[in-house]
N, CA, C and O atoms as a GROMACS GRO file, in nm:
protein
  424
    1MET      N    1   0.080  -0.081   0.017
    1MET     CA    2   0.004  -0.030  -0.015
    1MET      C    3   0.068   0.124  -0.023
    1MET      O    4  -0.008   0.220  -0.011
    2SER      N    5   0.198   0.142  -0.042
    2SER     CA    6   0.275   0.263  -0.111
    2SER      C    7   0.185   0.330  -0.132
    2SER      O    8   0.158   0.416  -0.049
    3GLU      N    9   0.109   0.315  -0.246
    3GLU     CA   10   0.047   0.438  -0.264
    3GLU      C   11  -0.051   0.560  -0.140
    3GLU      O   12  -0.086   0.678  -0.142
    4THR      N   13  -0.062   0.451  -0.052
    4THR     CA   14  -0.160   0.497   0.047
    4THR      C   15  -0.093   0.625   0.133
    4THR      O   16  -0.127   0.742   0.155
    5SER      N   17   0.045   0.522   0.176
    5SER     CA   18   0.146   0.628   0.228
    5SER      C   19   0.205   0.728   0.156
    5SER      O   20   0.299   0.785   0.212
    6ALA      N   21   0.170   0.769   0.027
    6ALA     CA   22   0.223   0.897  -0.034
    6ALA      C   23   0.105   0.953  -0.063
    6ALA      O   24   0.119   1.056  -0.128
    7ALA      N   25  -0.003   0.926  -0.041
    7ALA     CA   26  -0.138   1.025  -0.114
    7ALA      C   27  -0.141   1.149   0.042
    7ALA      O   28  -0.115   1.144   0.162
    8THR      N   29  -0.176   1.225  -0.033
    8THR     CA   30  -0.207   1.371   0.012
    8THR      C   31  -0.331   1.424   0.018
    8THR      O   32  -0.379   1.434  -0.095
    9VAL      N   33  -0.407   1.467   0.111
    9VAL     CA   34  -0.533   1.502   0.079
    9VAL      C   35  -0.531   1.697   0.072
    9VAL      O   36  -0.453   1.759   0.145
   10ARG      N   37  -0.596   1.745   0.007
   10ARG     CA   38  -0.617   1.889   0.011
   10ARG      C   39  -0.752   1.941  -0.028
   10ARG      O   40  -0.830   1.856  -0.071
   11ASP      N   41  -0.788   2.045  -0.022
   11ASP     CA   42  -0.923   2.150  -0.003
   11ASP      C   43  -0.875   2.198  -0.175
   11ASP      O   44  -0.767   2.245  -0.213
   12ASN      N   45  -0.993   2.167  -0.251
   12ASN     CA   46  -0.993   2.239  -0.362
   12ASN      C   47  -1.164   2.351  -0.333
   12ASN      O   48  -1.278   2.316  -0.361
   13PRO      N   49  -1.128   2.460  -0.282
   13PRO     CA   50  -1.267   2.530  -0.262
   13PRO      C   51  -1.339   2.571  -0.352
   13PRO      O   52  -1.458   2.603  -0.343
   14ASP      N   53  -1.226   2.574  -0.509
   14ASP     CA   54  -1.301   2.636  -0.596
   14ASP      C   55  -1.396   2.495  -0.677
   14ASP      O   56  -1.492   2.540  -0.741
   15ALA      N   57  -1.390   2.417  -0.679
   15ALA     CA   58  -1.463   2.270  -0.678
   15ALA      C   59  -1.559   2.239  -0.610
   15ALA      O   60  -1.663   2.210  -0.668
   16HIS      N   61  -1.551   2.233  -0.452
   16HIS     CA   62  -1.606   2.246  -0.339
   16HIS      C   63  -1.574   2.116  -0.318
   16HIS      O   64  -1.673   2.042  -0.312
   17ARG      N   65  -1.465   2.060  -0.306
   17ARG     CA   66  -1.421   1.930  -0.268
   17ARG      C   67  -1.290   1.888  -0.226
   17ARG      O   68  -1.198   1.923  -0.300
   18TYR      N   69  -1.263   1.823  -0.126
   18TYR     CA   70  -1.144   1.794  -0.131
   18TYR      C   71  -1.147   1.638  -0.162
   18TYR      O   72  -1.228   1.545  -0.157
   19GLU      N   73  -0.956   1.672  -0.212
   19GLU     CA   74  -0.905   1.546  -0.297
   19GLU      C   75  -0.837   1.493  -0.266
   19GLU      O   76  -0.792   1.540  -0.162
   20VAL      N   77  -0.751   1.345  -0.318
   20VAL     CA   78  -0.669   1.294  -0.253
   20VAL      C   79  -0.578   1.241  -0.373
   20VAL      O   80  -0.604   1.154  -0.456
   21VAL      N   81  -0.500   1.293  -0.362
   21VAL     CA   82  -0.359   1.298  -0.448
   21VAL      C   83  -0.270   1.212  -0.477
   21VAL      O   84  -0.174   1.236  -0.404
   22VAL      N   85  -0.244   1.106  -0.557
   22VAL     CA   86  -0.133   1.025  -0.613
   22VAL      C   87  -0.060   1.053  -0.656
   22VAL      O   88  -0.086   1.028  -0.773
   23ASP      N   89   0.084   1.120  -0.652
   23ASP     CA   90   0.199   1.122  -0.740
   23ASP      C   91   0.114   1.228  -0.836
   23ASP      O   92   0.099   1.208  -0.956
   24ASP      N   93   0.071   1.319  -0.780
   24ASP     CA   94   0.060   1.440  -0.846
   24ASP      C   95  -0.140   1.441  -0.924
   24ASP      O   96  -0.203   1.538  -0.967
   25GLN      N   97  -0.183   1.290  -0.913
   25GLN     CA   98  -0.294   1.286  -0.985
   25GLN      C   99  -0.399   1.252  -0.880
   25GLN      O  100  -0.365   1.174  -0.791
   26VAL      N  101  -0.542   1.310  -0.880
   26VAL     CA  102  -0.648   1.308  -0.821
   26VAL      C  103  -0.684   1.172  -0.825
   26VAL      O  104  -0.681   1.107  -0.929
   27ALA      N  105  -0.717   1.127  -0.720
   27ALA     CA  106  -0.717   0.964  -0.765
   27ALA      C  107  -0.898   0.966  -0.686
   27ALA      O  108  -0.974   0.872  -0.705
   28GLY      N  109  -0.932   1.076  -0.611
   28GLY     CA  110  -1.067   1.078  -0.548
   28GLY      C  111  -1.071   1.236  -0.504
   28GLY      O  112  -0.992   1.330  -0.506
   29PHE      N  113  -1.217   1.215  -0.459
   29PHE     CA  114  -1.249   1.327  -0.416
   29PHE      C  115  -1.375   1.340  -0.327
   29PHE      O  116  -1.470   1.277  -0.372
   30ALA      N  117  -1.398   1.405  -0.215
   30ALA     CA  118  -1.536   1.437  -0.149
   30ALA      C  119  -1.609   1.571  -0.180
   30ALA      O  120  -1.550   1.673  -0.143
   31ILE      N  121  -1.708   1.584  -0.232
   31ILE     CA  122  -1.762   1.687  -0.284
   31ILE      C  123  -1.855   1.738  -0.192
   31ILE      O  124  -1.957   1.669  -0.193
   32TYR      N  125  -1.859   1.837  -0.108
   32TYR     CA  126  -1.909   1.950  -0.026
   32TYR      C  127  -1.961   2.061  -0.056
   32TYR      O  128  -1.922   2.121  -0.156
   33GLN      N  129  -2.072   2.119   0.035
   33GLN     CA  130  -2.109   2.243   0.047
   33GLN      C  131  -2.089   2.290   0.194
   33GLN      O  132  -2.079   2.218   0.294
   34ARG      N  133  -2.084   2.431   0.187
   34ARG     CA  134  -2.069   2.493   0.308
   34ARG      C  135  -2.182   2.590   0.339
   34ARG      O  136  -2.190   2.685   0.261
   35ARG      N  137  -2.261   2.585   0.426
   35ARG     CA  138  -2.352   2.692   0.468
   35ARG      C  139  -2.334   2.705   0.595
   35ARG      O  140  -2.346   2.621   0.684
   36GLY      N  141  -2.295   2.843   0.603
   36GLY     CA  142  -2.246   2.898   0.761
   36GLY      C  143  -2.126   2.822   0.842
   36GLY      O  144  -2.017   2.801   0.787
   37ALA      N  145  -2.142   2.799   0.919
   37ALA     CA  146  -2.058   2.706   0.963
   37ALA      C  147  -2.035   2.542   0.951
   37ALA      O  148  -1.938   2.476   0.990
   38THR      N  149  -2.150   2.500   0.887
   38THR     CA  150  -2.175   2.341   0.890
   38THR      C  151  -2.158   2.352   0.710
   38THR      O  152  -2.205   2.426   0.624
   39THR      N  153  -2.044   2.211   0.714
   39THR     CA  154  -1.972   2.135   0.594
   39THR      C  155  -2.106   2.043   0.547
   39THR      O  156  -2.152   1.966   0.632
   40PHE      N  157  -2.157   2.047   0.442
   40PHE     CA  158  -2.217   1.905   0.400
   40PHE      C  159  -2.157   1.826   0.297
   40PHE      O  160  -2.108   1.859   0.188
   41PHE      N  161  -2.169   1.723   0.350
   41PHE     CA  162  -2.061   1.602   0.232
   41PHE      C  163  -2.140   1.536   0.190
   41PHE      O  164  -2.202   1.446   0.245
   42VAL      N  165  -2.147   1.586   0.059
   42VAL     CA  166  -2.286   1.504  -0.030
   42VAL      C  167  -2.254   1.383  -0.112
   42VAL      O  168  -2.348   1.304  -0.118
   43HIS      N  169  -2.142   1.347  -0.177
   43HIS     CA  170  -2.068   1.253  -0.246
   43HIS      C  171  -1.934   1.207  -0.244
   43HIS      O  172  -1.864   1.308  -0.230
   44THR      N  173  -1.890   1.145  -0.248
   44THR     CA  174  -1.751   1.060  -0.214
   44THR      C  175  -1.729   0.959  -0.337
   44THR      O  176  -1.812   0.878  -0.380
   45GLU      N  177  -1.566   0.989  -0.393
   45GLU     CA  178  -1.551   0.899  -0.518
   45GLU      C  179  -1.407   0.910  -0.529
   45GLU      O  180  -1.335   1.010  -0.533
   46ILE      N  181  -1.368   0.738  -0.534
   46ILE     CA  182  -1.222   0.731  -0.602
   46ILE      C  183  -1.244   0.646  -0.774
   46ILE      O  184  -1.316   0.564  -0.829
   47ASP      N  185  -1.124   0.738  -0.802
   47ASP     CA  186  -1.109   0.678  -0.931
   47ASP      C  187  -1.126   0.549  -0.946
   47ASP      O  188  -1.133   0.499  -0.834
   48PRO      N  189  -1.139   0.452  -1.048
   48PRO     CA  190  -1.174   0.325  -1.047
   48PRO      C  191  -0.990   0.249  -1.053
   48PRO      O  192  -0.956   0.139  -1.009
   49ALA      N  193  -0.904   0.353  -1.121
   49ALA     CA  194  -0.765   0.270  -1.104
   49ALA      C  195  -0.720   0.273  -1.012
   49ALA      O  196  -0.619   0.203  -1.002
   50TYR      N  197  -0.765   0.358  -0.876
   50TYR     CA  198  -0.701   0.362  -0.717
   50TYR      C  199  -0.801   0.288  -0.635
   50TYR      O  200  -0.810   0.318  -0.516
   51GLU      N  201  -0.891   0.181  -0.692
   51GLU     CA  202  -0.991   0.149  -0.537
   51GLU      C  203  -0.907   0.048  -0.498
   51GLU      O  204  -0.830   0.000  -0.581
   52GLY      N  205  -0.910   0.015  -0.397
   52GLY     CA  206  -0.857  -0.122  -0.317
   52GLY      C  207  -0.743  -0.091  -0.269
   52GLY      O  208  -0.660  -0.182  -0.265
   53GLN      N  209  -0.696   0.069  -0.211
   53GLN     CA  210  -0.553   0.093  -0.229
   53GLN      C  211  -0.581   0.166  -0.059
   53GLN      O  212  -0.505   0.231   0.012
   54GLY      N  213  -0.717   0.123  -0.038
   54GLY     CA  214  -0.739   0.235   0.173
   54GLY      C  215  -0.711   0.400   0.103
   54GLY      O  216  -0.660   0.466   0.194
   55LEU      N  217  -0.723   0.471  -0.001
   55LEU     CA  218  -0.775   0.601  -0.074
   55LEU      C  219  -0.890   0.674  -0.014
   55LEU      O  220  -0.889   0.790   0.029
   56GLY      N  221  -1.014   0.569  -0.019
   56GLY     CA  222  -1.121   0.647   0.053
   56GLY      C  223  -1.097   0.648   0.218
   56GLY      O  224  -1.171   0.720   0.284
   57SER      N  225  -1.025   0.592   0.267
   57SER     CA  226  -0.975   0.609   0.423
   57SER      C  227  -0.893   0.725   0.416
   57SER      O  228  -0.922   0.810   0.500
   58VAL      N  229  -0.838   0.741   0.373
   58VAL     CA  230  -0.744   0.860   0.382
   58VAL      C  231  -0.803   1.010   0.359
   58VAL      O  232  -0.806   1.104   0.439
   59LEU      N  233  -0.845   1.004   0.232
   59LEU     CA  234  -0.984   1.058   0.179
   59LEU      C  235  -1.055   1.104   0.281
   59LEU      O  236  -1.048   1.225   0.300
   60ALA      N  237  -1.142   1.020   0.376
   60ALA     CA  238  -1.248   1.048   0.441
   60ALA      C  239  -1.178   1.138   0.605
   60ALA      O  240  -1.224   1.234   0.667
   61ALA      N  241  -1.054   1.057   0.630
   61ALA     CA  242  -1.001   1.145   0.745
   61ALA      C  243  -0.977   1.258   0.709
   61ALA      O  244  -1.033   1.358   0.754
   62GLY      N  245  -0.850   1.256   0.584
   62GLY     CA  246  -0.797   1.404   0.595
   62GLY      C  247  -0.901   1.534   0.580
   62GLY      O  248  -0.884   1.640   0.642
   63ALA      N  249  -1.029   1.506   0.471
   63ALA     CA  250  -1.154   1.576   0.498
   63ALA      C  251  -1.178   1.624   0.667
   63ALA      O  252  -1.173   1.736   0.719
   64LEU      N  253  -1.207   1.491   0.724
   64LEU     CA  254  -1.253   1.537   0.827
   64LEU      C  255  -1.177   1.617   0.916
   64LEU      O  256  -1.225   1.705   0.987
   65ASP      N  257  -1.058   1.584   0.910
   65ASP     CA  258  -0.936   1.627   1.016
   65ASP      C  259  -0.933   1.786   0.984
   65ASP      O  260  -0.910   1.867   1.073
   66ALA      N  261  -0.959   1.825   0.847
   66ALA     CA  262  -0.937   1.971   0.781
   66ALA      C  263  -1.077   2.034   0.828
   66ALA      O  264  -1.083   2.155   0.853
   67VAL      N  265  -1.183   1.957   0.840
   67VAL     CA  266  -1.294   2.030   0.887
   67VAL      C  267  -1.297   2.089   1.047
   67VAL      O  268  -1.333   2.191   1.105
   68ARG      N  269  -1.233   1.946   1.083
   68ARG     CA  270  -1.247   1.975   1.250
   68ARG      C  271  -1.132   2.101   1.293
   68ARG      O  272  -1.147   2.178   1.388
   69GLN      N  273  -1.036   2.100   1.216
   69GLN     CA  274  -0.928   2.248   1.237
   69GLN      C  275  -0.998   2.363   1.215
   69GLN      O  276  -0.972   2.464   1.279
   70GLN      N  277  -1.102   2.360   1.116
   70GLN     CA  278  -1.209   2.486   1.096
   70GLN      C  279  -1.241   2.490   1.217
   70GLN      O  280  -1.186   2.584   1.274
   71GLY      N  281  -1.326   2.411   1.301
   71GLY     CA  282  -1.411   2.432   1.420
   71GLY      C  283  -1.572   2.390   1.338
   71GLY      O  284  -1.666   2.442   1.398
   72SER      N  285  -1.598   2.337   1.259
   72SER     CA  286  -1.686   2.346   1.173
   72SER      C  287  -1.749   2.175   1.215
   72SER      O  288  -1.686   2.072   1.239
   73LEU      N  289  -1.887   2.200   1.210
   73LEU     CA  290  -1.978   2.093   1.241
   73LEU      C  291  -1.964   2.021   1.082
   73LEU      O  292  -1.898   2.059   0.985
   74ILE      N  293  -2.040   1.922   1.095
   74ILE     CA  294  -2.042   1.797   0.941
   74ILE      C  295  -2.194   1.763   0.945
   74ILE      O  296  -2.240   1.752   1.058
   75VAL      N  297  -2.274   1.746   0.848
   75VAL     CA  298  -2.368   1.674   0.813
   75VAL      C  299  -2.336   1.580   0.686
   75VAL      O  300  -2.352   1.620   0.571
   76PRO      N  301  -2.282   1.432   0.724
   76PRO     CA  302  -2.273   1.344   0.649
   76PRO      C  303  -2.367   1.278   0.546
   76PRO      O  304  -2.397   1.159   0.551
   77LEU      N  305  -2.418   1.377   0.437
   77LEU     CA  306  -2.545   1.291   0.364
   77LEU      C  307  -2.446   1.169   0.268
   77LEU      O  308  -2.495   1.057   0.263
   78CYS      N  309  -2.359   1.183   0.220
   78CYS     CA  310  -2.262   1.105   0.171
   78CYS      C  311  -2.257   0.959   0.235
   78CYS      O  312  -2.218   0.964   0.352
   79PRO      N  313  -2.292   0.811   0.183
   79PRO     CA  314  -2.296   0.711   0.272
   79PRO      C  315  -2.158   0.676   0.299
   79PRO      O  316  -2.126   0.611   0.398
   80PHE      N  317  -2.070   0.722   0.205
   80PHE     CA  318  -1.921   0.686   0.237
   80PHE      C  319  -1.929   0.770   0.362
   80PHE      O  320  -1.998   0.733   0.457
   81ILE      N  321  -1.873   0.861   0.364
   81ILE     CA  322  -1.890   0.944   0.491
   81ILE      C  323  -1.911   0.922   0.561
   81ILE      O  324  -1.835   0.917   0.658
   82ARG      N  325  -2.043   0.893   0.560
   82ARG     CA  326  -2.140   0.833   0.714
   82ARG      C  327  -2.077   0.744   0.786
   82ARG      O  328  -2.040   0.770   0.901
   83ARG      N  329  -2.048   0.585   0.705
   83ARG     CA  330  -2.033   0.488   0.738
   83ARG      C  331  -1.872   0.480   0.773
   83ARG      O  332  -1.833   0.384   0.840
   84TYR      N  333  -1.784   0.571   0.732
   84TYR     CA  334  -1.671   0.650   0.787
   84TYR      C  335  -1.657   0.598   0.943
   84TYR      O  336  -1.613   0.505   1.010
   85ILE      N  337  -1.755   0.778   0.957
   85ILE     CA  338  -1.742   0.798   1.084
   85ILE      C  339  -1.828   0.700   1.172
   85ILE      O  340  -1.799   0.698   1.291
   86ASP      N  341  -1.915   0.630   1.135
   86ASP     CA  342  -2.011   0.518   1.237
   86ASP      C  343  -1.869   0.437   1.253
   86ASP      O  344  -1.851   0.425   1.374
   87ARG      N  345  -1.731   0.360   1.159
   87ARG     CA  346  -1.630   0.277   1.189
   87ARG      C  347  -1.561   0.391   1.277
   87ARG      O  348  -1.492   0.348   1.370
   88HIS      N  349  -1.567   0.496   1.265
   88HIS     CA  350  -1.452   0.538   1.339
   88HIS      C  351  -1.496   0.647   1.424
   88HIS      O  352  -1.494   0.766   1.393
   89PRO      N  353  -1.543   0.590   1.550
   89PRO     CA  354  -1.618   0.690   1.621
   89PRO      C  355  -1.572   0.827   1.698
   89PRO      O  356  -1.650   0.883   1.775
   90GLU      N  357  -1.447   0.876   1.674
   90GLU     CA  358  -1.368   0.959   1.732
   90GLU      C  359  -1.403   1.082   1.609
   90GLU      O  360  -1.346   1.191   1.608
   91TYR      N  361  -1.483   1.050   1.531
   91TYR     CA  362  -1.514   1.179   1.423
   91TYR      C  363  -1.652   1.204   1.433
   91TYR      O  364  -1.712   1.264   1.344
   92GLY      N  365  -1.726   1.149   1.567
   92GLY     CA  366  -1.878   1.183   1.582
   92GLY      C  367  -1.910   1.278   1.628
   92GLY      O  368  -2.016   1.338   1.616
   93ASP      N  369  -1.777   1.315   1.715
   93ASP     CA  370  -1.832   1.461   1.743
   93ASP      C  371  -1.819   1.620   1.702
   93ASP      O  372  -1.815   1.730   1.756
   94LEU      N  373  -1.816   1.548   1.548
   94LEU     CA  374  -1.782   1.662   1.459
   94LEU      C  375  -1.973   1.669   1.334
   94LEU      O  376  -2.017   1.750   1.253
   95VAL      N  377  -2.005   1.585   1.369
   95VAL     CA  378  -2.160   1.550   1.321
   95VAL      C  379  -2.301   1.659   1.421
   95VAL      O  380  -2.356   1.645   1.530
   96ASP      N  381  -2.307   1.741   1.333
   96ASP     CA  382  -2.420   1.800   1.351
   96ASP      C  383  -2.602   1.673   1.371
   96ASP      O  384  -2.708   1.653   1.312
   97HIS      N  385  -2.546   1.638   1.460
   97HIS     CA  386  -2.670   1.532   1.484
   97HIS      C  387  -2.852   1.560   1.468
   97HIS      O  388  -2.941   1.490   1.421
   98ASP      N  389  -2.849   1.698   1.533
   98ASP     CA  390  -2.996   1.726   1.536
   98ASP      C  391  -2.996   1.774   1.385
   98ASP      O  392  -3.098   1.753   1.318
   99LEU      N  393  -2.932   1.812   1.352
   99LEU     CA  394  -2.969   1.836   1.187
   99LEU      C  395  -2.989   1.738   1.119
   99LEU      O  396  -3.091   1.715   1.055
  100LEU      N  397  -2.874   1.657   1.127
  100LEU     CA  398  -2.891   1.499   1.040
  100LEU      C  399  -3.006   1.443   1.049
  100LEU      O  400  -3.061   1.391   0.952
  101ALA      N  401  -3.066   1.447   1.192
  101ALA     CA  402  -3.197   1.396   1.213
  101ALA      C  403  -3.299   1.470   1.149
  101ALA      O  404  -3.372   1.400   1.080
  102ARG      N  405  -3.324   1.584   1.151
  102ARG     CA  406  -3.445   1.624   1.056
  102ARG      C  407  -3.391   1.599   0.893
  102ARG      O  408  -3.486   1.564   0.824
  103ILE      N  409  -3.311   1.605   0.845
  103ILE     CA  410  -3.260   1.574   0.723
  103ILE      C  411  -3.331   1.422   0.713
  103ILE      O  412  -3.423   1.404   0.633
  104ASP      N  413  -3.280   1.301   0.807
  104ASP     CA  414  -3.340   1.194   0.796
  104ASP      C  415  -3.469   1.182   0.761
  104ASP      O  416  -3.516   1.144   0.654
  105ARG      N  417  -3.529   1.220   0.867
  105ARG     CA  418  -3.674   1.244   0.863
  105ARG      C  419  -3.785   1.296   0.712
  105ARG      O  420  -3.905   1.271   0.695
  106LEU      N  421  -3.701   1.364   0.635
  106LEU     CA  422  -3.753   1.413   0.536
  106LEU      C  423  -3.805   1.293   0.434
  106LEU      O  424  -3.861   1.322   0.328
   0.00000   0.00000   0.00000
């Protein structure tokens, strides 16, 4: 898994997404929308050429760490990000659970 150790995560605010980059190539991204101090993750995708290398987890952790540094809350509308948080409860404090519950009831 040498690609994973060389992967970096960067914010691309013009495209409204966090990107995981391997050898200067975008291997995947997590699209977000910001509303005030809340970041809504709406879709995550890894290029098929990079699947199975753990890059989705690298991307999710990097994006969530960046949001934590901003002092923001998140609403994980994207199933991948939601499952990642379920498996990594250390990120649970980032979730605006009240807003997520209201959205889930819609």
